[in-house]
């Protein structure tokens, strides 16, 4: 009788331990329990940036708000050092990286990533009056670049063996070129389209050649069940037109990837 009782107790303890482990392993449940989805971002128009009242807006910001609402939680945006994004994620300072993030092999190895939702490229930014001189990769070899640390832009200039200085954000790279403290920058094409040229903050700059083609995705902690949850949400939002409507708001609809 005693042996049977002990066996039953052991079985119950194992079941309890398995239940706890399963709950602990669910990133979705972790976010729901704390009632907030913490999103790691940088200041990156048109994906994540502040309006005149200081509220975060942009394609990614608006989509993150909608996803948080789908989960039944609030959303909180936290500006991070892009070079430390994996540490911020693994340390649970943020729950996801949602900031026009290029799905590189390094990112996919370190994070549980969503399906790609937008096309992009890395482009070279120079003063508009010098653009004619920099229309080939070979013409870039003597330029001093500013690039965001840990970004796809940094990876491209490093691979080409170009001279560069890492800065905190892509916006800082643009400021370096505008101030003539760097000859050029490499930034995301979507950001370049939003921030460079006539009627923008950087009318004296332009972008010339593209260095690659890439896709954006959202990164969660490795093994997180939130990635699959977001994938299903993206399919639903594409089917009902929500994704297209948000994209049109920020004029990035041409870069949108069909979700199915």
PDB file of C-alpha atoms in Angstrom:
ATOM      1  CA  UNK A   1       0.000   0.000   0.000  1.00  0.00           C
ATOM      2  CA  UNK A   2       2.797   2.398   0.978  1.00  0.00           C
ATOM      3  CA  UNK A   3       4.651   1.677  -2.256  1.00  0.00           C
ATOM      4  CA  UNK A   4       1.522   2.466  -4.307  1.00  0.00           C
ATOM      5  CA  UNK A   5       1.027   5.720  -2.409  1.00  0.00           C
ATOM      6  CA  UNK A   6       4.636   6.739  -2.963  1.00  0.00           C
ATOM      7  CA  UNK A   7       4.327   5.898  -6.648  1.00  0.00           C
ATOM      8  CA  UNK A   8       1.207   8.035  -6.951  1.00  0.00           C
ATOM      9  CA  UNK A   9       2.890  10.938  -5.173  1.00  0.00           C
ATOM     10  CA  UNK A  10       5.908  10.669  -7.463  1.00  0.00           C
ATOM     11  CA  UNK A  11       3.657  10.666 -10.525  1.00  0.00           C
ATOM     12  CA  UNK A  12       1.768  13.735  -9.281  1.00  0.00           C
ATOM     13  CA  UNK A  13       5.031  15.563  -8.579  1.00  0.00           C
ATOM     14  CA  UNK A  14       6.314  14.796 -12.071  1.00  0.00           C
ATOM     15  CA  UNK A  15       3.037  15.963 -13.594  1.00  0.00           C
ATOM     16  CA  UNK A  16       3.205  19.195 -11.605  1.00  0.00           C
ATOM     17  CA  UNK A  17       6.808  19.774 -12.639  1.00  0.00           C
ATOM     18  CA  UNK A  18       5.920  19.176 -16.292  1.00  0.00           C
ATOM     19  CA  UNK A  19       2.991  21.593 -16.057  1.00  0.00           C
ATOM     20  CA  UNK A  20       5.189  24.296 -14.526  1.00  0.00           C
ATOM     21  CA  UNK A  21       7.912  23.744 -17.116  1.00  0.00           C
ATOM     22  CA  UNK A  22       5.371  23.968 -19.942  1.00  0.00           C
ATOM     23  CA  UNK A  23       3.962  27.222 -18.549  1.00  0.00           C
ATOM     24  CA  UNK A  24       7.453  28.622 -18.102  1.00  0.00           C
ATOM     25  CA  UNK A  25       8.345  27.668 -21.667  1.00  0.00           C
ATOM     26  CA  UNK A  26       5.413  29.631 -23.124  1.00  0.00           C
ATOM     27  CA  UNK A  27       6.541  33.116 -24.050  1.00  0.00           C
ATOM     28  CA  UNK A  28       2.978  33.953 -25.008  1.00  0.00           C
ATOM     29  CA  UNK A  29       1.732  33.079 -21.527  1.00  0.00           C
ATOM     30  CA  UNK A  30       4.617  35.011 -19.966  1.00  0.00           C
ATOM     31  CA  UNK A  31       3.563  38.156 -21.854  1.00  0.00           C
ATOM     32  CA  UNK A  32      -0.118  37.636 -21.088  1.00  0.00           C
ATOM     33  CA  UNK A  33       0.582  37.112 -17.382  1.00  0.00           C
ATOM     34  CA  UNK A  34       2.514  40.374 -17.087  1.00  0.00           C
ATOM     35  CA  UNK A  35      -0.022  42.191 -19.247  1.00  0.00           C
ATOM     36  CA  UNK A  36       2.407  43.973 -21.549  1.00  0.00           C
ATOM     37  CA  UNK A  37       4.373  43.245 -24.713  1.00  0.00           C
ATOM     38  CA  UNK A  38       7.707  45.073 -24.476  1.00  0.00           C
ATOM     39  CA  UNK A  39       8.981  45.929 -27.956  1.00  0.00           C
ATOM     40  CA  UNK A  40      12.636  46.758 -28.595  1.00  0.00           C
ATOM     41  CA  UNK A  41      13.080  49.493 -31.218  1.00  0.00           C
ATOM     42  CA  UNK A  42      15.250  52.346 -32.453  1.00  0.00           C
ATOM     43  CA  UNK A  43      14.194  55.682 -33.930  1.00  0.00           C
ATOM     44  CA  UNK A  44      13.749  54.533 -37.509  1.00  0.00           C
ATOM     45  CA  UNK A  45      11.204  56.202 -39.793  1.00  0.00           C
ATOM     46  CA  UNK A  46       8.982  54.962 -41.354  1.00  0.00           C
ATOM     47  CA  UNK A  47       9.015  51.848 -39.144  1.00  0.00           C
ATOM     48  CA  UNK A  48       9.272  53.256 -35.594  1.00  0.00           C
ATOM     49  CA  UNK A  49       9.432  56.977 -34.799  1.00  0.00           C
ATOM     50  CA  UNK A  50       7.732  59.598 -32.614  1.00  0.00           C
ATOM     51  CA  UNK A  51       4.946  61.953 -33.643  1.00  0.00           C
ATOM     52  CA  UNK A  52       4.681  65.601 -32.512  1.00  0.00           C
ATOM     53  CA  UNK A  53       3.159  64.483 -29.190  1.00  0.00           C
ATOM     54  CA  UNK A  54       5.996  62.051 -28.483  1.00  0.00           C
ATOM     55  CA  UNK A  55       3.997  58.891 -29.249  1.00  0.00           C
ATOM     56  CA  UNK A  56       5.599  56.029 -31.144  1.00  0.00           C
ATOM     57  CA  UNK A  57       4.129  55.550 -34.608  1.00  0.00           C
ATOM     58  CA  UNK A  58       5.248  53.936 -37.867  1.00  0.00           C
ATOM     59  CA  UNK A  59       4.476  50.761 -39.767  1.00  0.00           C
ATOM     60  CA  UNK A  60       6.107  48.470 -37.213  1.00  0.00           C
ATOM     61  CA  UNK A  61       4.839  50.446 -34.212  1.00  0.00           C
ATOM     62  CA  UNK A  62       1.241  50.381 -35.451  1.00  0.00           C
ATOM     63  CA  UNK A  63       1.437  46.683 -36.256  1.00  0.00           C
ATOM     64  CA  UNK A  64       2.955  45.909 -32.839  1.00  0.00           C
ATOM     65  CA  UNK A  65       0.072  47.788 -31.170  1.00  0.00           C
ATOM     66  CA  UNK A  66      -2.428  45.698 -33.134  1.00  0.00           C
ATOM     67  CA  UNK A  67      -0.646  42.455 -32.218  1.00  0.00           C
ATOM     68  CA  UNK A  68      -0.569  43.379 -28.528  1.00  0.00           C
ATOM     69  CA  UNK A  69      -4.299  44.102 -28.679  1.00  0.00           C
ATOM     70  CA  UNK A  70      -4.814  40.673 -30.259  1.00  0.00           C
ATOM     71  CA  UNK A  71      -2.997  39.125 -27.279  1.00  0.00           C
ATOM     72  CA  UNK A  72      -5.098  41.213 -24.884  1.00  0.00           C
ATOM     73  CA  UNK A  73      -2.121  43.114 -23.448  1.00  0.00           C
ATOM     74  CA  UNK A  74      -0.692  46.630 -23.525  1.00  0.00           C
ATOM     75  CA  UNK A  75       2.336  47.536 -25.584  1.00  0.00           C
ATOM     76  CA  UNK A  76       5.480  49.303 -24.379  1.00  0.00           C
ATOM     77  CA  UNK A  77       8.206  50.571 -26.705  1.00  0.00           C
ATOM     78  CA  UNK A  78      11.781  50.627 -25.424  1.00  0.00           C
ATOM     79  CA  UNK A  79      14.637  52.222 -27.353  1.00  0.00           C
ATOM     80  CA  UNK A  80      17.606  49.886 -27.381  1.00  0.00           C
ATOM     81  CA  UNK A  81      21.193  49.921 -28.554  1.00  0.00           C
ATOM     82  CA  UNK A  82      20.835  47.974 -31.807  1.00  0.00           C
ATOM     83  CA  UNK A  83      24.209  46.331 -31.325  1.00  0.00           C
ATOM     84  CA  UNK A  84      22.906  44.791 -28.065  1.00  0.00           C
ATOM     85  CA  UNK A  85      19.523  43.617 -29.341  1.00  0.00           C
ATOM     86  CA  UNK A  86      20.148  39.914 -28.690  1.00  0.00           C
ATOM     87  CA  UNK A  87      21.291  40.591 -25.113  1.00  0.00           C
ATOM     88  CA  UNK A  88      18.227  42.774 -24.500  1.00  0.00           C
ATOM     89  CA  UNK A  89      15.977  40.011 -25.801  1.00  0.00           C
ATOM     90  CA  UNK A  90      17.592  37.092 -23.976  1.00  0.00           C
ATOM     91  CA  UNK A  91      17.771  39.094 -20.728  1.00  0.00           C
ATOM     92  CA  UNK A  92      13.998  39.761 -20.982  1.00  0.00           C
ATOM     93  CA  UNK A  93      14.468  43.520 -21.030  1.00  0.00           C
ATOM     94  CA  UNK A  94      12.277  43.310 -24.149  1.00  0.00           C
ATOM     95  CA  UNK A  95       9.973  40.601 -25.499  1.00  0.00           C
ATOM     96  CA  UNK A  96      10.670  41.122 -29.188  1.00  0.00           C
ATOM     97  CA  UNK A  97      12.733  43.127 -31.659  1.00  0.00           C
ATOM     98  CA  UNK A  98      10.336  44.837 -34.052  1.00  0.00           C
ATOM     99  CA  UNK A  99      12.184  47.525 -35.932  1.00  0.00           C
ATOM    100  CA  UNK A 100      12.672  46.825 -39.612  1.00  0.00           C
ATOM    101  CA  UNK A 101      15.068  44.042 -38.684  1.00  0.00           C
ATOM    102  CA  UNK A 102      16.857  42.304 -41.537  1.00  0.00           C
ATOM    103  CA  UNK A 103      16.589  38.518 -41.378  1.00  0.00           C
ATOM    104  CA  UNK A 104      20.290  37.722 -41.580  1.00  0.00           C
ATOM    105  CA  UNK A 105      21.677  34.278 -40.760  1.00  0.00           C
ATOM    106  CA  UNK A 106      23.048  35.658 -37.489  1.00  0.00           C
ATOM    107  CA  UNK A 107      19.634  37.005 -36.492  1.00  0.00           C
ATOM    108  CA  UNK A 108      17.852  33.766 -37.429  1.00  0.00           C
ATOM    109  CA  UNK A 109      20.375  31.716 -35.457  1.00  0.00           C
ATOM    110  CA  UNK A 110      19.998  33.871 -32.343  1.00  0.00           C
ATOM    111  CA  UNK A 111      16.230  34.499 -32.378  1.00  0.00           C
ATOM    112  CA  UNK A 112      12.922  32.839 -33.127  1.00  0.00           C
ATOM    113  CA  UNK A 113      11.887  34.914 -36.130  1.00  0.00           C
ATOM    114  CA  UNK A 114       8.575  35.600 -37.792  1.00  0.00           C
ATOM    115  CA  UNK A 115       8.030  35.069 -41.469  1.00  0.00           C
ATOM    116  CA  UNK A 116       9.334  37.977 -43.583  1.00  0.00           C
ATOM    117  CA  UNK A 117       6.751  40.719 -44.088  1.00  0.00           C
ATOM    118  CA  UNK A 118       8.581  43.442 -46.040  1.00  0.00           C
ATOM    119  CA  UNK A 119      11.300  43.748 -48.681  1.00  0.00           C
ATOM    120  CA  UNK A 120      14.227  46.117 -48.228  1.00  0.00           C
ATOM    121  CA  UNK A 121      17.780  46.866 -49.377  1.00  0.00           C
ATOM    122  CA  UNK A 122      20.842  48.658 -48.061  1.00  0.00           C
ATOM    123  CA  UNK A 123      21.539  51.852 -50.018  1.00  0.00           C
ATOM    124  CA  UNK A 124      24.418  54.324 -50.156  1.00  0.00           C
ATOM    125  CA  UNK A 125      23.623  57.886 -49.030  1.00  0.00           C
ATOM    126  CA  UNK A 126      25.783  60.822 -50.161  1.00  0.00           C
ATOM    127  CA  UNK A 127      25.398  64.589 -50.574  1.00  0.00           C
ATOM    128  CA  UNK A 128      23.126  65.191 -53.562  1.00  0.00           C
ATOM    129  CA  UNK A 129      25.696  67.318 -55.395  1.00  0.00           C
ATOM    130  CA  UNK A 130      28.183  64.411 -55.347  1.00  0.00           C
ATOM    131  CA  UNK A 131      25.826  61.609 -56.352  1.00  0.00           C
ATOM    132  CA  UNK A 132      27.110  61.341 -59.928  1.00  0.00           C
ATOM    133  CA  UNK A 133      30.529  60.275 -58.647  1.00  0.00           C
ATOM    134  CA  UNK A 134      29.237  57.323 -56.627  1.00  0.00           C
ATOM    135  CA  UNK A 135      27.209  55.049 -58.861  1.00  0.00           C
ATOM    136  CA  UNK A 136      29.287  51.850 -58.572  1.00  0.00           C
ATOM    137  CA  UNK A 137      30.709  49.793 -55.722  1.00  0.00           C
ATOM    138  CA  UNK A 138      34.218  50.483 -57.015  1.00  0.00           C
ATOM    139  CA  UNK A 139      33.668  54.240 -56.669  1.00  0.00           C
ATOM    140  CA  UNK A 140      33.023  53.895 -52.922  1.00  0.00           C
ATOM    141  CA  UNK A 141      36.455  52.596 -51.907  1.00  0.00           C
ATOM    142  CA  UNK A 142      37.908  55.934 -50.729  1.00  0.00           C
ATOM    143  CA  UNK A 143      34.841  57.141 -48.806  1.00  0.00           C
ATOM    144  CA  UNK A 144      34.506  57.276 -45.021  1.00  0.00           C
ATOM    145  CA  UNK A 145      31.129  55.760 -44.069  1.00  0.00           C
ATOM    146  CA  UNK A 146      28.905  56.095 -41.029  1.00  0.00           C
ATOM    147  CA  UNK A 147      26.765  53.010 -40.292  1.00  0.00           C
ATOM    148  CA  UNK A 148      24.579  51.825 -37.449  1.00  0.00           C
ATOM    149  CA  UNK A 149      26.475  49.390 -35.218  1.00  0.00           C
ATOM    150  CA  UNK A 150      25.191  45.836 -35.529  1.00  0.00           C
ATOM    151  CA  UNK A 151      23.080  46.653 -38.585  1.00  0.00           C
ATOM    152  CA  UNK A 152      22.799  45.084 -42.018  1.00  0.00           C
ATOM    153  CA  UNK A 153      24.444  48.262 -43.320  1.00  0.00           C
ATOM    154  CA  UNK A 154      27.520  47.628 -41.195  1.00  0.00           C
ATOM    155  CA  UNK A 155      27.654  44.045 -42.447  1.00  0.00           C
ATOM    156  CA  UNK A 156      27.597  45.244 -46.073  1.00  0.00           C
ATOM    157  CA  UNK A 157      30.378  47.832 -45.755  1.00  0.00           C
ATOM    158  CA  UNK A 158      32.489  45.421 -43.710  1.00  0.00           C
ATOM    159  CA  UNK A 159      32.083  42.717 -46.360  1.00  0.00           C
ATOM    160  CA  UNK A 160      33.183  45.189 -49.035  1.00  0.00           C
ATOM    161  CA  UNK A 161      36.227  46.218 -46.976  1.00  0.00           C
ATOM    162  CA  UNK A 162      35.161  49.872 -46.846  1.00  0.00           C
ATOM    163  CA  UNK A 163      36.265  52.384 -44.228  1.00  0.00           C
ATOM    164  CA  UNK A 164      33.507  53.055 -41.696  1.00  0.00           C
ATOM    165  CA  UNK A 165      32.658  54.336 -38.237  1.00  0.00           C
ATOM    166  CA  UNK A 166      29.856  52.645 -36.257  1.00  0.00           C
ATOM    167  CA  UNK A 167      27.215  54.983 -34.783  1.00  0.00           C
ATOM    168  CA  UNK A 168      24.271  54.327 -32.483  1.00  0.00           C
ATOM    169  CA  UNK A 169      21.404  54.598 -34.978  1.00  0.00           C
ATOM    170  CA  UNK A 170      20.739  54.975 -38.697  1.00  0.00           C
ATOM    171  CA  UNK A 171      19.465  58.503 -38.029  1.00  0.00           C
ATOM    172  CA  UNK A 172      22.897  59.311 -36.574  1.00  0.00           C
ATOM    173  CA  UNK A 173      24.530  58.029 -39.752  1.00  0.00           C
ATOM    174  CA  UNK A 174      22.428  60.465 -41.790  1.00  0.00           C
ATOM    175  CA  UNK A 175      23.379  63.331 -39.483  1.00  0.00           C
ATOM    176  CA  UNK A 176      27.052  62.471 -39.967  1.00  0.00           C
ATOM    177  CA  UNK A 177      26.725  62.851 -43.741  1.00  0.00           C
ATOM    178  CA  UNK A 178      24.617  66.024 -43.462  1.00  0.00           C
ATOM    179  CA  UNK A 179      27.253  67.539 -41.159  1.00  0.00           C
ATOM    180  CA  UNK A 180      30.076  66.451 -43.528  1.00  0.00           C
ATOM    181  CA  UNK A 181      31.764  64.506 -40.714  1.00  0.00           C
ATOM    182  CA  UNK A 182      31.358  61.365 -42.838  1.00  0.00           C
ATOM    183  CA  UNK A 183      31.424  61.116 -46.611  1.00  0.00           C
ATOM    184  CA  UNK A 184      28.575  58.658 -46.890  1.00  0.00           C
ATOM    185  CA  UNK A 185      26.234  56.333 -45.013  1.00  0.00           C
ATOM    186  CA  UNK A 186      24.589  53.008 -45.683  1.00  0.00           C
ATOM    187  CA  UNK A 187      21.017  52.734 -44.423  1.00  0.00           C
ATOM    188  CA  UNK A 188      17.771  50.891 -45.158  1.00  0.00           C
ATOM    189  CA  UNK A 189      16.101  51.832 -48.443  1.00  0.00           C
ATOM    190  CA  UNK A 190      12.749  52.317 -46.700  1.00  0.00           C
ATOM    191  CA  UNK A 191      14.277  54.809 -44.302  1.00  0.00           C
ATOM    192  CA  UNK A 192      16.054  56.584 -47.158  1.00  0.00           C
ATOM    193  CA  UNK A 193      12.781  56.943 -49.056  1.00  0.00           C
ATOM    194  CA  UNK A 194      11.091  58.453 -46.000  1.00  0.00           C
ATOM    195  CA  UNK A 195      13.815  60.803 -44.796  1.00  0.00           C
ATOM    196  CA  UNK A 196      15.893  61.925 -47.785  1.00  0.00           C
ATOM    197  CA  UNK A 197      15.167  64.334 -50.634  1.00  0.00           C
ATOM    198  CA  UNK A 198      12.861  67.242 -51.363  1.00  0.00           C
ATOM    199  CA  UNK A 199      10.493  68.133 -48.533  1.00  0.00           C
ATOM    200  CA  UNK A 200      12.308  65.971 -45.964  1.00  0.00           C
ATOM    201  CA  UNK A 201      14.715  66.638 -43.105  1.00  0.00           C
ATOM    202  CA  UNK A 202      17.649  65.836 -45.396  1.00  0.00           C
ATOM    203  CA  UNK A 203      16.990  67.676 -48.652  1.00  0.00           C
ATOM    204  CA  UNK A 204      20.714  67.963 -49.363  1.00  0.00           C
ATOM    205  CA  UNK A 205      21.235  64.197 -49.393  1.00  0.00           C
ATOM    206  CA  UNK A 206      20.326  61.479 -51.855  1.00  0.00           C
ATOM    207  CA  UNK A 207      20.798  57.733 -52.171  1.00  0.00           C
ATOM    208  CA  UNK A 208      22.526  56.077 -55.082  1.00  0.00           C
ATOM    209  CA  UNK A 209      23.253  52.373 -55.420  1.00  0.00           C
ATOM    210  CA  UNK A 210      21.727  49.429 -53.582  1.00  0.00           C
ATOM    211  CA  UNK A 211      24.190  46.971 -52.084  1.00  0.00           C
ATOM    212  CA  UNK A 212      21.864  44.010 -51.543  1.00  0.00           C
ATOM    213  CA  UNK A 213      18.288  42.824 -51.230  1.00  0.00           C
ATOM    214  CA  UNK A 214      16.831  41.650 -47.928  1.00  0.00           C
ATOM    215  CA  UNK A 215      13.676  40.990 -45.935  1.00  0.00           C
ATOM    216  CA  UNK A 216      12.356  42.265 -42.610  1.00  0.00           C
ATOM    217  CA  UNK A 217      11.099  40.059 -39.797  1.00  0.00           C
ATOM    218  CA  UNK A 218      10.308  40.255 -36.072  1.00  0.00           C
ATOM    219  CA  UNK A 219      12.577  38.501 -33.579  1.00  0.00           C
ATOM    220  CA  UNK A 220      11.524  36.758 -30.362  1.00  0.00           C
ATOM    221  CA  UNK A 221      13.493  34.712 -27.862  1.00  0.00           C
ATOM    222  CA  UNK A 222      14.783  31.425 -29.263  1.00  0.00           C
ATOM    223  CA  UNK A 223      12.039  28.819 -29.010  1.00  0.00           C
ATOM    224  CA  UNK A 224       9.316  31.410 -28.345  1.00  0.00           C
ATOM    225  CA  UNK A 225       5.764  30.445 -29.301  1.00  0.00           C
ATOM    226  CA  UNK A 226       5.043  34.109 -30.068  1.00  0.00           C
ATOM    227  CA  UNK A 227       6.683  33.814 -33.497  1.00  0.00           C
ATOM    228  CA  UNK A 228       4.044  31.335 -34.704  1.00  0.00           C
ATOM    229  CA  UNK A 229       1.368  33.476 -33.061  1.00  0.00           C
ATOM    230  CA  UNK A 230       2.553  36.525 -35.006  1.00  0.00           C
ATOM    231  CA  UNK A 231       2.743  34.564 -38.263  1.00  0.00           C
ATOM    232  CA  UNK A 232      -0.931  33.624 -37.915  1.00  0.00           C
ATOM    233  CA  UNK A 233      -1.775  37.235 -37.062  1.00  0.00           C
ATOM    234  CA  UNK A 234       0.066  38.510 -40.165  1.00  0.00           C
ATOM    235  CA  UNK A 235      -1.856  36.097 -42.397  1.00  0.00           C
ATOM    236  CA  UNK A 236      -5.149  37.291 -40.909  1.00  0.00           C
ATOM    237  CA  UNK A 237      -4.174  40.968 -41.255  1.00  0.00           C
ATOM    238  CA  UNK A 238      -3.133  40.512 -44.868  1.00  0.00           C
ATOM    239  CA  UNK A 239      -6.376  38.726 -45.711  1.00  0.00           C
ATOM    240  CA  UNK A 240      -8.593  41.417 -44.164  1.00  0.00           C
ATOM    241  CA  UNK A 241      -6.568  44.335 -45.585  1.00  0.00           C
ATOM    242  CA  UNK A 242      -5.243  45.644 -42.250  1.00  0.00           C
ATOM    243  CA  UNK A 243      -1.619  45.135 -43.273  1.00  0.00           C
ATOM    244  CA  UNK A 244      -2.111  46.975 -46.545  1.00  0.00           C
ATOM    245  CA  UNK A 245      -3.916  49.862 -44.834  1.00  0.00           C
ATOM    246  CA  UNK A 246      -1.092  50.395 -42.334  1.00  0.00           C
ATOM    247  CA  UNK A 247       1.476  50.146 -45.146  1.00  0.00           C
ATOM    248  CA  UNK A 248      -0.360  52.792 -47.169  1.00  0.00           C
ATOM    249  CA  UNK A 249      -0.380  55.123 -44.161  1.00  0.00           C
ATOM    250  CA  UNK A 250       3.431  55.137 -44.195  1.00  0.00           C
ATOM    251  CA  UNK A 251       3.821  54.774 -47.993  1.00  0.00           C
ATOM    252  CA  UNK A 252       5.600  51.410 -47.844  1.00  0.00           C
ATOM    253  CA  UNK A 253       2.911  49.304 -49.552  1.00  0.00           C
ATOM    254  CA  UNK A 254       5.170  48.521 -52.527  1.00  0.00           C
ATOM    255  CA  UNK A 255       7.573  46.693 -50.220  1.00  0.00           C
ATOM    256  CA  UNK A 256       4.926  44.565 -48.485  1.00  0.00           C
ATOM    257  CA  UNK A 257       5.278  40.770 -48.772  1.00  0.00           C
ATOM    258  CA  UNK A 258       2.110  38.715 -49.215  1.00  0.00           C
ATOM    259  CA  UNK A 259       1.251  36.675 -46.106  1.00  0.00           C
ATOM    260  CA  UNK A 260      -0.291  33.253 -46.692  1.00  0.00           C
TER     261      UNK A 260
END
